Structure formats: structure tokens, C-alpha cells
PDB file of C-alpha atoms in Angstrom:
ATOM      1  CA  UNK A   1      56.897 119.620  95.559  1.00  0.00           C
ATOM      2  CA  UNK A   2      55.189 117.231  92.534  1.00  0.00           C
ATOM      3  CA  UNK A   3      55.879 113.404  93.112  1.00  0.00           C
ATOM      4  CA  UNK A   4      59.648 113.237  93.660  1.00  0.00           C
ATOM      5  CA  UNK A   5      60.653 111.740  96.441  1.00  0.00           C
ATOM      6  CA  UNK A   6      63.416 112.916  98.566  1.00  0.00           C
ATOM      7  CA  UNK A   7      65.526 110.696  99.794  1.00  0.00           C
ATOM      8  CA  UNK A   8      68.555 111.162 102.704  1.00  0.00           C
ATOM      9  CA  UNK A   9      71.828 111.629 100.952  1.00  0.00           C
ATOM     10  CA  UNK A  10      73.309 108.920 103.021  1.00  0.00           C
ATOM     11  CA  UNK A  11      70.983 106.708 102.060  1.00  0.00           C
ATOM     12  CA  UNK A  12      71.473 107.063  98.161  1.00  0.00           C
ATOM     13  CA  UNK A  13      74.225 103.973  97.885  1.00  0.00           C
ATOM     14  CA  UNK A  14      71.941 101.382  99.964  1.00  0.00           C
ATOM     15  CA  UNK A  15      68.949 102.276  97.529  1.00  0.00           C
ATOM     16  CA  UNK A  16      71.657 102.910  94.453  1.00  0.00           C
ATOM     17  CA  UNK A  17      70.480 106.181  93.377  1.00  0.00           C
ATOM     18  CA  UNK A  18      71.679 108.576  91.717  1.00  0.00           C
ATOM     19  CA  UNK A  19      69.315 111.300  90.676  1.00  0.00           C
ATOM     20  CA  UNK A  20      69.286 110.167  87.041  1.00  0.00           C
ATOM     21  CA  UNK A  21      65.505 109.710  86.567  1.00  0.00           C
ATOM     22  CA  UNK A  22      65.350 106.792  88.463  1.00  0.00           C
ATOM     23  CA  UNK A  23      61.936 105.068  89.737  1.00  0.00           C
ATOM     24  CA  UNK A  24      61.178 104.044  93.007  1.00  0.00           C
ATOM     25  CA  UNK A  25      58.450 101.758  94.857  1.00  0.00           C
ATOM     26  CA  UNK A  26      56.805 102.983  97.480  1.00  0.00           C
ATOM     27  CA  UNK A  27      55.355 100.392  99.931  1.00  0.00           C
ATOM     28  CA  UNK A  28      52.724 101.480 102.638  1.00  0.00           C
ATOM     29  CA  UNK A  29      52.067  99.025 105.731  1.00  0.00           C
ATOM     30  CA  UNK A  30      48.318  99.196 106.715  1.00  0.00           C
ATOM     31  CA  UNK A  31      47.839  97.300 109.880  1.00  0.00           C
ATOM     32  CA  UNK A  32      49.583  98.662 113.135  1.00  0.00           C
ATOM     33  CA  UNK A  33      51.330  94.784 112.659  1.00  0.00           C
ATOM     34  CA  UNK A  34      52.952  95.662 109.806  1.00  0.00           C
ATOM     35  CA  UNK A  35      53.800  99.297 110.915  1.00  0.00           C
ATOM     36  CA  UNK A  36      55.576  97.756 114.021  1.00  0.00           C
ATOM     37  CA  UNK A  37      57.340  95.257 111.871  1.00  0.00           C
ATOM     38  CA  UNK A  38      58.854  97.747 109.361  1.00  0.00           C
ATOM     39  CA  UNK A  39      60.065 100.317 112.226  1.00  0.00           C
ATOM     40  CA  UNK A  40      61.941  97.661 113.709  1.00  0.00           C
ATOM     41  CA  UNK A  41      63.509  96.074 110.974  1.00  0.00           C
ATOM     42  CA  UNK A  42      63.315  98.492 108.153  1.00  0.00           C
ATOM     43  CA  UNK A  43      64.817 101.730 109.803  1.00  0.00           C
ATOM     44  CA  UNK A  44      67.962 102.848 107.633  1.00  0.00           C
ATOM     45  CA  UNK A  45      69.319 103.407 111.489  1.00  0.00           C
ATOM     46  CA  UNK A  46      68.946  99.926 111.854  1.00  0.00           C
ATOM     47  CA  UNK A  47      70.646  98.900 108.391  1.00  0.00           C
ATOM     48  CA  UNK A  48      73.888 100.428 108.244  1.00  0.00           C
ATOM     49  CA  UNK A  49      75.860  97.438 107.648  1.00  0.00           C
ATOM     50  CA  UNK A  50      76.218  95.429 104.799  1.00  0.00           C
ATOM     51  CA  UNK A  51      74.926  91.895 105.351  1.00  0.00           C
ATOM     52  CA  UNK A  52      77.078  90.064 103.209  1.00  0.00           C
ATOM     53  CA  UNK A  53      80.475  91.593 104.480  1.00  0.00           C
ATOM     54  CA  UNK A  54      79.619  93.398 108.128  1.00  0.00           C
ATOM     55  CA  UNK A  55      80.839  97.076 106.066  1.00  0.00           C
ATOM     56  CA  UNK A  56      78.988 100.093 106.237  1.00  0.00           C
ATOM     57  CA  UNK A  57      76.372 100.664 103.796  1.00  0.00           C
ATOM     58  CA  UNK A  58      75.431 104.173 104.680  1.00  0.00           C
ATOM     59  CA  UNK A  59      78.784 106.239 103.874  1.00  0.00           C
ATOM     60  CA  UNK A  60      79.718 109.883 103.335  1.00  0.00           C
ATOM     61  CA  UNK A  61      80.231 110.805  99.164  1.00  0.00           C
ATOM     62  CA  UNK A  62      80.883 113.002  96.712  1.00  0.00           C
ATOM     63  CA  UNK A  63      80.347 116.727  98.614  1.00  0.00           C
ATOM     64  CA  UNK A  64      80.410 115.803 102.154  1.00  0.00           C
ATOM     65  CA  UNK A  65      84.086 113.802 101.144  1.00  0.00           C
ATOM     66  CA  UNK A  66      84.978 116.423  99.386  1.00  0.00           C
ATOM     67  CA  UNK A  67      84.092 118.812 102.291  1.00  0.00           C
ATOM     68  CA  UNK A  68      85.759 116.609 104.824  1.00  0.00           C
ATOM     69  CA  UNK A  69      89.104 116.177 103.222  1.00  0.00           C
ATOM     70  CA  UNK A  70      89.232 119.978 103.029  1.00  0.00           C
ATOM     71  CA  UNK A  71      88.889 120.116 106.852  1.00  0.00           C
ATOM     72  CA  UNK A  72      91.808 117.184 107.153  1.00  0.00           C
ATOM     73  CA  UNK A  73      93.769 118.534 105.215  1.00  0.00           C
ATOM     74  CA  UNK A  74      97.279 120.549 106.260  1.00  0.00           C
ATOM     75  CA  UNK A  75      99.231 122.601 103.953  1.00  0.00           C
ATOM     76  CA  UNK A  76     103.041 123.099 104.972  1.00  0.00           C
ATOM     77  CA  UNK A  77     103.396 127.721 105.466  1.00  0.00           C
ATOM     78  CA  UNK A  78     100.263 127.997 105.865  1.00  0.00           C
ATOM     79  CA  UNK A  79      99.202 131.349 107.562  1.00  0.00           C
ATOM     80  CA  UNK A  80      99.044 131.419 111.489  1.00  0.00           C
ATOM     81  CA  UNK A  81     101.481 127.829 111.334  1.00  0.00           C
ATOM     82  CA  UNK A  82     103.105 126.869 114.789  1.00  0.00           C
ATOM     83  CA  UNK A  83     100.947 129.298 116.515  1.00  0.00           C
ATOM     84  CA  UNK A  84     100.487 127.914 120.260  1.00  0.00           C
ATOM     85  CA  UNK A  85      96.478 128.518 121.793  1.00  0.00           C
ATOM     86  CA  UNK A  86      95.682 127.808 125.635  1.00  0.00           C
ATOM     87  CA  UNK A  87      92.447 126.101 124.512  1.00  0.00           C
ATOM     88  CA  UNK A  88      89.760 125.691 121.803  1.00  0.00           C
ATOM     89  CA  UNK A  89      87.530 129.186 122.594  1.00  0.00           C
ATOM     90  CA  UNK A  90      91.457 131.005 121.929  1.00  0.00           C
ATOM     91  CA  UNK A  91      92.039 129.368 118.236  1.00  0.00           C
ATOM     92  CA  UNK A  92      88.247 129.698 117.234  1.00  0.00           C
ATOM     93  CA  UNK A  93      88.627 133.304 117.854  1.00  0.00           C
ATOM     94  CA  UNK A  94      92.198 133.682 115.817  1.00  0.00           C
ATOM     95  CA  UNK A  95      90.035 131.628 112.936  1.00  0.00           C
ATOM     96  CA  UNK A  96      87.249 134.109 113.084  1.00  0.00           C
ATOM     97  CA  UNK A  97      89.782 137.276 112.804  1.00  0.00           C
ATOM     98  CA  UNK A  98      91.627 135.726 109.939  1.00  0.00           C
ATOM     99  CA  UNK A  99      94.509 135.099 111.884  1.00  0.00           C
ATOM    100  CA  UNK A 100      95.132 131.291 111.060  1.00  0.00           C
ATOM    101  CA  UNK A 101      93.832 129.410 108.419  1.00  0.00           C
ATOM    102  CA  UNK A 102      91.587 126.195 108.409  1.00  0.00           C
ATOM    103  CA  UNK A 103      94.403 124.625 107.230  1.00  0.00           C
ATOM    104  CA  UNK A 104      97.114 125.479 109.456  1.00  0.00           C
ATOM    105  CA  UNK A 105      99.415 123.274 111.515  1.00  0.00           C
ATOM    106  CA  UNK A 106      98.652 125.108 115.180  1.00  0.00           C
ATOM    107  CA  UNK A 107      99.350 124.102 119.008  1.00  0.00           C
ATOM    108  CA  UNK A 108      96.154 123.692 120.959  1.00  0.00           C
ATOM    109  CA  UNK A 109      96.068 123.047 125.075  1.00  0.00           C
ATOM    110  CA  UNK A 110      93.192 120.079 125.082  1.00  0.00           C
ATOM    111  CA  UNK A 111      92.321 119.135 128.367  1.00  0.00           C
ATOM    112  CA  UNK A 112      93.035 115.823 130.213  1.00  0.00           C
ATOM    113  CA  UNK A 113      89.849 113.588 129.196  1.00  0.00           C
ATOM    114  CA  UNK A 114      91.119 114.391 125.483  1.00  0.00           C
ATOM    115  CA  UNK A 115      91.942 111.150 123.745  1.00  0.00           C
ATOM    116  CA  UNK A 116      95.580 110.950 122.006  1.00  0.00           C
ATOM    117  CA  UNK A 117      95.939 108.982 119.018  1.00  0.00           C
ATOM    118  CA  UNK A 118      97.660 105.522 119.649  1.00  0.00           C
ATOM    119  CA  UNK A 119     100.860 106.134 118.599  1.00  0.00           C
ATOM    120  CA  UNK A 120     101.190 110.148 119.609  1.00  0.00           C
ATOM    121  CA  UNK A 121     104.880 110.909 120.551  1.00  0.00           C
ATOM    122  CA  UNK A 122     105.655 114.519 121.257  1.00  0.00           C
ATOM    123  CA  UNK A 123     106.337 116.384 118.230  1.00  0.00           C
ATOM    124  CA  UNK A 124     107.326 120.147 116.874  1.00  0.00           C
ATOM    125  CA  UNK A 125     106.091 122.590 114.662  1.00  0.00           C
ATOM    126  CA  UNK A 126     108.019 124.800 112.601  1.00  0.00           C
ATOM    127  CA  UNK A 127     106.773 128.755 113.170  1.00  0.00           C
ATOM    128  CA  UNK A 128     105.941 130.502 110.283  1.00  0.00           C
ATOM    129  CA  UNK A 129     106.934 134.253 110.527  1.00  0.00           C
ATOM    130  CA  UNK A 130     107.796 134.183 114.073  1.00  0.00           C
ATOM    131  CA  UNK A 131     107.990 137.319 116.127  1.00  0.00           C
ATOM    132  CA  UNK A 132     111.623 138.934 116.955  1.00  0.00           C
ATOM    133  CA  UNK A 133     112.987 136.870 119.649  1.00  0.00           C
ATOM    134  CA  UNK A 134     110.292 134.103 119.316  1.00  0.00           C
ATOM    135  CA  UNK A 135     111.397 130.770 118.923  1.00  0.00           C
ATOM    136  CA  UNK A 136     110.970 129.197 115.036  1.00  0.00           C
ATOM    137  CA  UNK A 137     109.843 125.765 116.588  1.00  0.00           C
ATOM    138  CA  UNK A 138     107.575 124.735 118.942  1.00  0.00           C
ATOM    139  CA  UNK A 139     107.214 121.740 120.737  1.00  0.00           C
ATOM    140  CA  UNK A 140     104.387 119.284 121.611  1.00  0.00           C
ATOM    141  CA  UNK A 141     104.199 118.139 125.667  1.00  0.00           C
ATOM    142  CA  UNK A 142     102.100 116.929 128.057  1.00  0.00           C
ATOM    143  CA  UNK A 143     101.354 119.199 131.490  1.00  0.00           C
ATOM    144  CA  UNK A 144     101.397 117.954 134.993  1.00  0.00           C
ATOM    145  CA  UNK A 145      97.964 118.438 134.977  1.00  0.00           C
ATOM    146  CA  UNK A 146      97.192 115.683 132.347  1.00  0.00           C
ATOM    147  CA  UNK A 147      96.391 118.667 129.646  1.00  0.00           C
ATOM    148  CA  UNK A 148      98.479 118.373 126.524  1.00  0.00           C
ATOM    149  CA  UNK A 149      99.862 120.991 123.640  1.00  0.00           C
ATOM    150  CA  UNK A 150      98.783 119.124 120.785  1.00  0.00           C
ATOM    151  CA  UNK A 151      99.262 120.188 116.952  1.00  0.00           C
ATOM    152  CA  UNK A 152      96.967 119.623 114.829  1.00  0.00           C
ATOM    153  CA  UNK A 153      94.306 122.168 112.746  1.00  0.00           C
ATOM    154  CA  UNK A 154      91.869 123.968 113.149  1.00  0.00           C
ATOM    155  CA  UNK A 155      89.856 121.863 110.394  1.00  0.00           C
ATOM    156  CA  UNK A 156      90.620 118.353 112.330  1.00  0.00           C
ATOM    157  CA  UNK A 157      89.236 120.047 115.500  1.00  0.00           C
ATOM    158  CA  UNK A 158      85.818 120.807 113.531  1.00  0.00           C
ATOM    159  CA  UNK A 159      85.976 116.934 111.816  1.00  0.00           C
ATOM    160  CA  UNK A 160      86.886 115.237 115.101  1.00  0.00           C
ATOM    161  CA  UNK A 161      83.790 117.132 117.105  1.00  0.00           C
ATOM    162  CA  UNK A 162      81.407 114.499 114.887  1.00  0.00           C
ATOM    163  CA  UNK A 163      83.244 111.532 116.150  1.00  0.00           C
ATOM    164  CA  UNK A 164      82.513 109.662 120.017  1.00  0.00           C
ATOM    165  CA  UNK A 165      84.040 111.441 122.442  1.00  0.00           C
ATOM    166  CA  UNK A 166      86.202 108.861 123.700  1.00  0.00           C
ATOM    167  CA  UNK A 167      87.080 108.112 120.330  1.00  0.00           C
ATOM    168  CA  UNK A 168      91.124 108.333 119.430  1.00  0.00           C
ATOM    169  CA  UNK A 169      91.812 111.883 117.509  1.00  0.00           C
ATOM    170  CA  UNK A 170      92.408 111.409 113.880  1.00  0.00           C
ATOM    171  CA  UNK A 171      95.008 113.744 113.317  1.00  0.00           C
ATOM    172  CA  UNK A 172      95.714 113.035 109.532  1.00  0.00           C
ATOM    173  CA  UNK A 173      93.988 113.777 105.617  1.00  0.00           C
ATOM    174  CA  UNK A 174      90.738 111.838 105.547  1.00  0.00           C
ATOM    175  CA  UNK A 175      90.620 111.117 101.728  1.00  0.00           C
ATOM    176  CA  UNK A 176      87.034 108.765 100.964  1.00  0.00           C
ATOM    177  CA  UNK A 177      89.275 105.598 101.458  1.00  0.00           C
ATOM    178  CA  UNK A 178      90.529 106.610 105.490  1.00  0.00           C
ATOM    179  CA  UNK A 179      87.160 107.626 105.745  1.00  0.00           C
ATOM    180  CA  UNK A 180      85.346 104.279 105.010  1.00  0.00           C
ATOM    181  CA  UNK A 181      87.988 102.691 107.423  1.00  0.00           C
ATOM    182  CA  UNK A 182      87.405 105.349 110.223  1.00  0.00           C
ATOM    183  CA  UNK A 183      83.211 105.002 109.797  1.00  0.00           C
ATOM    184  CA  UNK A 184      83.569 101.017 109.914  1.00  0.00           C
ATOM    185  CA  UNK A 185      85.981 100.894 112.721  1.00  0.00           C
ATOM    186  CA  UNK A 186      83.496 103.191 114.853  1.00  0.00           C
ATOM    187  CA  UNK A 187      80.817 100.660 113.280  1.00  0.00           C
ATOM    188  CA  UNK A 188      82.676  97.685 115.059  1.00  0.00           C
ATOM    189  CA  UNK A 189      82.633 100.052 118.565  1.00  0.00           C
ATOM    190  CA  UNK A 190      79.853 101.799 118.973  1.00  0.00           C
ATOM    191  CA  UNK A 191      76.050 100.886 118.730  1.00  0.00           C
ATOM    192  CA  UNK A 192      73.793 101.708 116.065  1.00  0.00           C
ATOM    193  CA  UNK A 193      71.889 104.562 117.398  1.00  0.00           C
ATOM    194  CA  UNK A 194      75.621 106.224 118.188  1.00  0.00           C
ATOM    195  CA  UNK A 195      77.010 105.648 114.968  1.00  0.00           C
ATOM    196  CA  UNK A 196      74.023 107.005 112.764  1.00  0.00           C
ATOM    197  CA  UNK A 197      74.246 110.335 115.265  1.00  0.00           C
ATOM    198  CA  UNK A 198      77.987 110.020 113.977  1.00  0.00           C
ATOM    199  CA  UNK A 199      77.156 109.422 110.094  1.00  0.00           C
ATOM    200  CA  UNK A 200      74.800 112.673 110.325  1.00  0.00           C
ATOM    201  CA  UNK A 201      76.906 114.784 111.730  1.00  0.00           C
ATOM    202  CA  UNK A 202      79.826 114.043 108.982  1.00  0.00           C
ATOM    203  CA  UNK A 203      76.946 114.521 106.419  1.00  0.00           C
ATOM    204  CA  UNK A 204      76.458 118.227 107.580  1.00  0.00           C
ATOM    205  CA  UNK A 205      80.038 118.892 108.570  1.00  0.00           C
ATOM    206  CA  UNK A 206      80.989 117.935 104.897  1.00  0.00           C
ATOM    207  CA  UNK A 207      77.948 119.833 103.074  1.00  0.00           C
ATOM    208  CA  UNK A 208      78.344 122.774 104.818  1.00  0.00           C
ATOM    209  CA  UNK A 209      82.710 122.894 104.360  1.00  0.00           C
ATOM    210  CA  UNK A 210      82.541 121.985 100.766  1.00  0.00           C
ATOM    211  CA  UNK A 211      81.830 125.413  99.362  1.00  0.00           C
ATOM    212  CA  UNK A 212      85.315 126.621 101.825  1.00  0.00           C
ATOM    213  CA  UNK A 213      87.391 124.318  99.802  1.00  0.00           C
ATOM    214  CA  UNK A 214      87.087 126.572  96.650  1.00  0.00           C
ATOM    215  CA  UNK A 215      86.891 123.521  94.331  1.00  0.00           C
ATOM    216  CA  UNK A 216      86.112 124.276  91.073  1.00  0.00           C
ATOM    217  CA  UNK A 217      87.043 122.749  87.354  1.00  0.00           C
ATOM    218  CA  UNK A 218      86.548 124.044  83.932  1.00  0.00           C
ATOM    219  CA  UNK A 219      86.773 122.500  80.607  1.00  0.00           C
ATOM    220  CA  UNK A 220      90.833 123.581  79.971  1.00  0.00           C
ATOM    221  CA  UNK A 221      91.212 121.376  83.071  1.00  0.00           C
ATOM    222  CA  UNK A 222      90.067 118.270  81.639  1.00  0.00           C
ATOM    223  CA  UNK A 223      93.565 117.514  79.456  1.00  0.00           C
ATOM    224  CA  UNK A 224      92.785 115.503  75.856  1.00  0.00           C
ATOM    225  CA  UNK A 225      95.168 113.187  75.424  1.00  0.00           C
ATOM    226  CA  UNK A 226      97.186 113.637  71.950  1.00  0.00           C
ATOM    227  CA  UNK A 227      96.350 110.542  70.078  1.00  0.00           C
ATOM    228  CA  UNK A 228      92.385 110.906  70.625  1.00  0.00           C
ATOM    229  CA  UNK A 229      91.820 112.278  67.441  1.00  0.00           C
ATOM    230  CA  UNK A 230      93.665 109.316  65.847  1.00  0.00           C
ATOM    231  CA  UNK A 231      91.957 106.809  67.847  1.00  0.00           C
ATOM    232  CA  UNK A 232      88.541 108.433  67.250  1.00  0.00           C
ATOM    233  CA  UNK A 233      89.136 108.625  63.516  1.00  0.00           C
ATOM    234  CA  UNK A 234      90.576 104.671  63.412  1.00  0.00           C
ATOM    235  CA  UNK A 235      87.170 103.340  65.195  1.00  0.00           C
ATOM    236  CA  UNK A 236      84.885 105.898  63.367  1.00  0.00           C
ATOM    237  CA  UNK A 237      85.898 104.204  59.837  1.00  0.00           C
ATOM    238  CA  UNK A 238      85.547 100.733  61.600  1.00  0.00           C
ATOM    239  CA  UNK A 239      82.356 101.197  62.204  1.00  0.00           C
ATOM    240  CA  UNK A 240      81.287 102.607  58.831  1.00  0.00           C
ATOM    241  CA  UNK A 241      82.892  99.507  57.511  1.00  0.00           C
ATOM    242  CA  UNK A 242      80.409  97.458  59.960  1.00  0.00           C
ATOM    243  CA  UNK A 243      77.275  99.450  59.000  1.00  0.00           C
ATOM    244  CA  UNK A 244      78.250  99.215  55.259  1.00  0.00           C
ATOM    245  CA  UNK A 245      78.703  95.202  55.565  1.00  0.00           C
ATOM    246  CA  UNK A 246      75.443  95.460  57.434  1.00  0.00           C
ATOM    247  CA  UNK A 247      73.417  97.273  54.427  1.00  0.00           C
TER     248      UNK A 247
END
């Protein structure tokens, strides 16, 4: 609607925008020469890394990262922890009952073409509220068949489905810094076309798990230092002293 123009929220840092009023030039080709020319070398698809230093340009920010490191994230006793699942379909289901949490530390059979992280060694998993007779730890392993019982959450299933399938599972918090490393090491792999499939899929994964993550701040969050009236009242009389040399 009107004359804004909306513009891909991954490709806000490549244009620096940041909704603040900004202008922006709007170039049309006319001849089918000049149509040609700009597909091929003007797509953002085509311009996801950085020239100068061979990083991405196009990165998640602000709500998808904030969405993403909710999914990555574990939290020690949280509910349904150290529960084991015979595959994906089983621990979806538990999630949609309310029987684990996003967050949870859970065992989940993954079949054989599933693709450990480099330096997986079989672990265990401490059982929150375990059942009469039950064991209070369970154990990671790999099956005769090739399947392993890995742990990991529910929330690093969902961020890992947006990666290459054959690439290694990222089984730890994503914060925006592992996240730049993870986007430009899957830059350095993968071809264009797969990693702006990959880029878009972390966009919507993030938007749509932000709201989950509850995250929320009021003013009695934001702490005022003790000393800031001091300081405010020290530089408000040096500048009256400026504006009265001034006059």
C-alpha cells in the first residue's frame, strides 16, 4: 500500500536499512539487454557474500536470532528430560500433548543416513522424574543397524531441518555469533542457489519461534546506574557554561 517499498528482511544489512525513514532508488532496466544483465548479476541470490572478505552478507537478525536461539537452546530439568523416542513422528507427538518441552534434553532413534556431529562420543542423560523402577540415566548408542539414540531437543530437531541434509547436526545454543559461523561455513560448501533455500528457511523458522520464546522487557528492566544523575547534572552545567561563553 502507498509508495513504501518492501524489502526482504534478509536483505536489510546488504542495503543498510533499517526502517527509520530511509530513501531508496529505484532503478528500472528498459531493454531486454539490460533486464538480462541485472538478473544475472544483480539477484540478492547471487550476492550473498561479501566481496571484500568472502562473509555472508545476507544473515539472520534481530527476531529470527532471537527465535533461533530459543529453539537451540536447553535448559537443565526441563519437563519430559531424558525421555527416550523410537523416532521423530514419536517426540513430535509427546511435544504436541505437552509432554516435553521445546527445550528439553530428550533421546531420539535417527536413522542411519543421519549425520553425527564431528566429535559425537556416546553420552547420557539424566531422567527427570523417572518412573518407579526406571533407570535415572540414559545412555546414548549406536544400533547394529547404523540407527543411533541421540540426545538432543526437540527445538534443534526443528533448527537443524533448515540446514543440507548431509550437513553435520549442530547440537548446541546458536547465539547470532555461532550462527554467522554456521551460515558462512555452509557458504564455503554448498552453492548459491542451496544456501539462499537455507537462509530462507532460518528466516521463517526464526519469525515464526520468536513469539514461543516469551521475550518480553519493560522499563523496571532497564537498571539506571546510580551515579547518572550526577553525571547528567556535571555535563548539564558544562554546557550552560558553553552556551553562556557563546552569548
Amino acid at each position: 500500500e502507498g509508495k513504501a517499498i518492501h524489502l526482504p528482511p534478509l536483505a536489510c544489512a546488504a542495503f543498510n536499512a533499517d526502517f527509520d525513514g530511509d530513501q531508496m532508488a529505484v532503478h528500472l532496466p528498459l531493454s531486454a539487454e539490460a533486464q538480462a544483465e541485472a538478473r544475472s548479476l544483480m539477484m540478492a541470490s547471487d550476492n550473498i557474500l561479501k566481496p571484500a572478505d568472502g562473509h555472508t552478507v545476507t544473515m539472520p537478525s534481530q527476531d529470527m536470532i532471537l527465535g533461533l536461539y530459543y529453539l537451540t537452546t536447553v535448559i537443565d530439568g526441563a519437563k519430559g528430560q531424558g525421555r527416550v523416542f523410537s523416532s521423530l513422528e514419536e517426540a513430535e507427538m509427546a511435544l504436541d500433548k505437552h509432554e516435553i518441552d521445546m527445550q528439553a534434553k530428550v533421546l531420539i532413534r535417527l536413522p542411519q543416513d543421519f549425520v553425527l556431529p564431528k566429535d559425537w562420543e556416546p553420552g547420557e542423560v539424566k531422567v527427570v522424574d523417572p518412573e518407579p523402577g526406571s533407570p535415572d540415566v540414559v545412555k546414548e548408542e549406536r544400533f547394529h543397524d547404523g540407527s543411533v539414540l541421540f540426545a538432543t531437543s526437540y527445538g534443534r530437531i526443528l533448527f537443524n531441518g533448515t540446514l543440507p541434509v548431509d550437513y553435520p547436526f549442530v547440537n548446541e545454543q546458536a547465539p547470532k555469533k555461532r550462527l554467522s559461523k554456521i551460515v558462512d561455513d555452509i557458504a564455503t560448501r554448498y552453492s548459491t542457489a542451496q544456501v539462499a533455500v537455507t537462509l530462507d528457511a532460518l528466516k521463517d523458522l526464526g519469525f515464526t519461534r520468536a513469539p514461543w520464546s516469551g521475550v518480553s522487557f519493560a522499563f523496571s528492566d532497564v537498571i539506571q546506574p546510580p551515579e547518572l544523575d550526577e553525571y547528567i547534572e556535571k555535563y548539564e552545567g558544562e554546557a550552560d557554561k558553553v552556551n553562556e561563553n557563546y552569548e
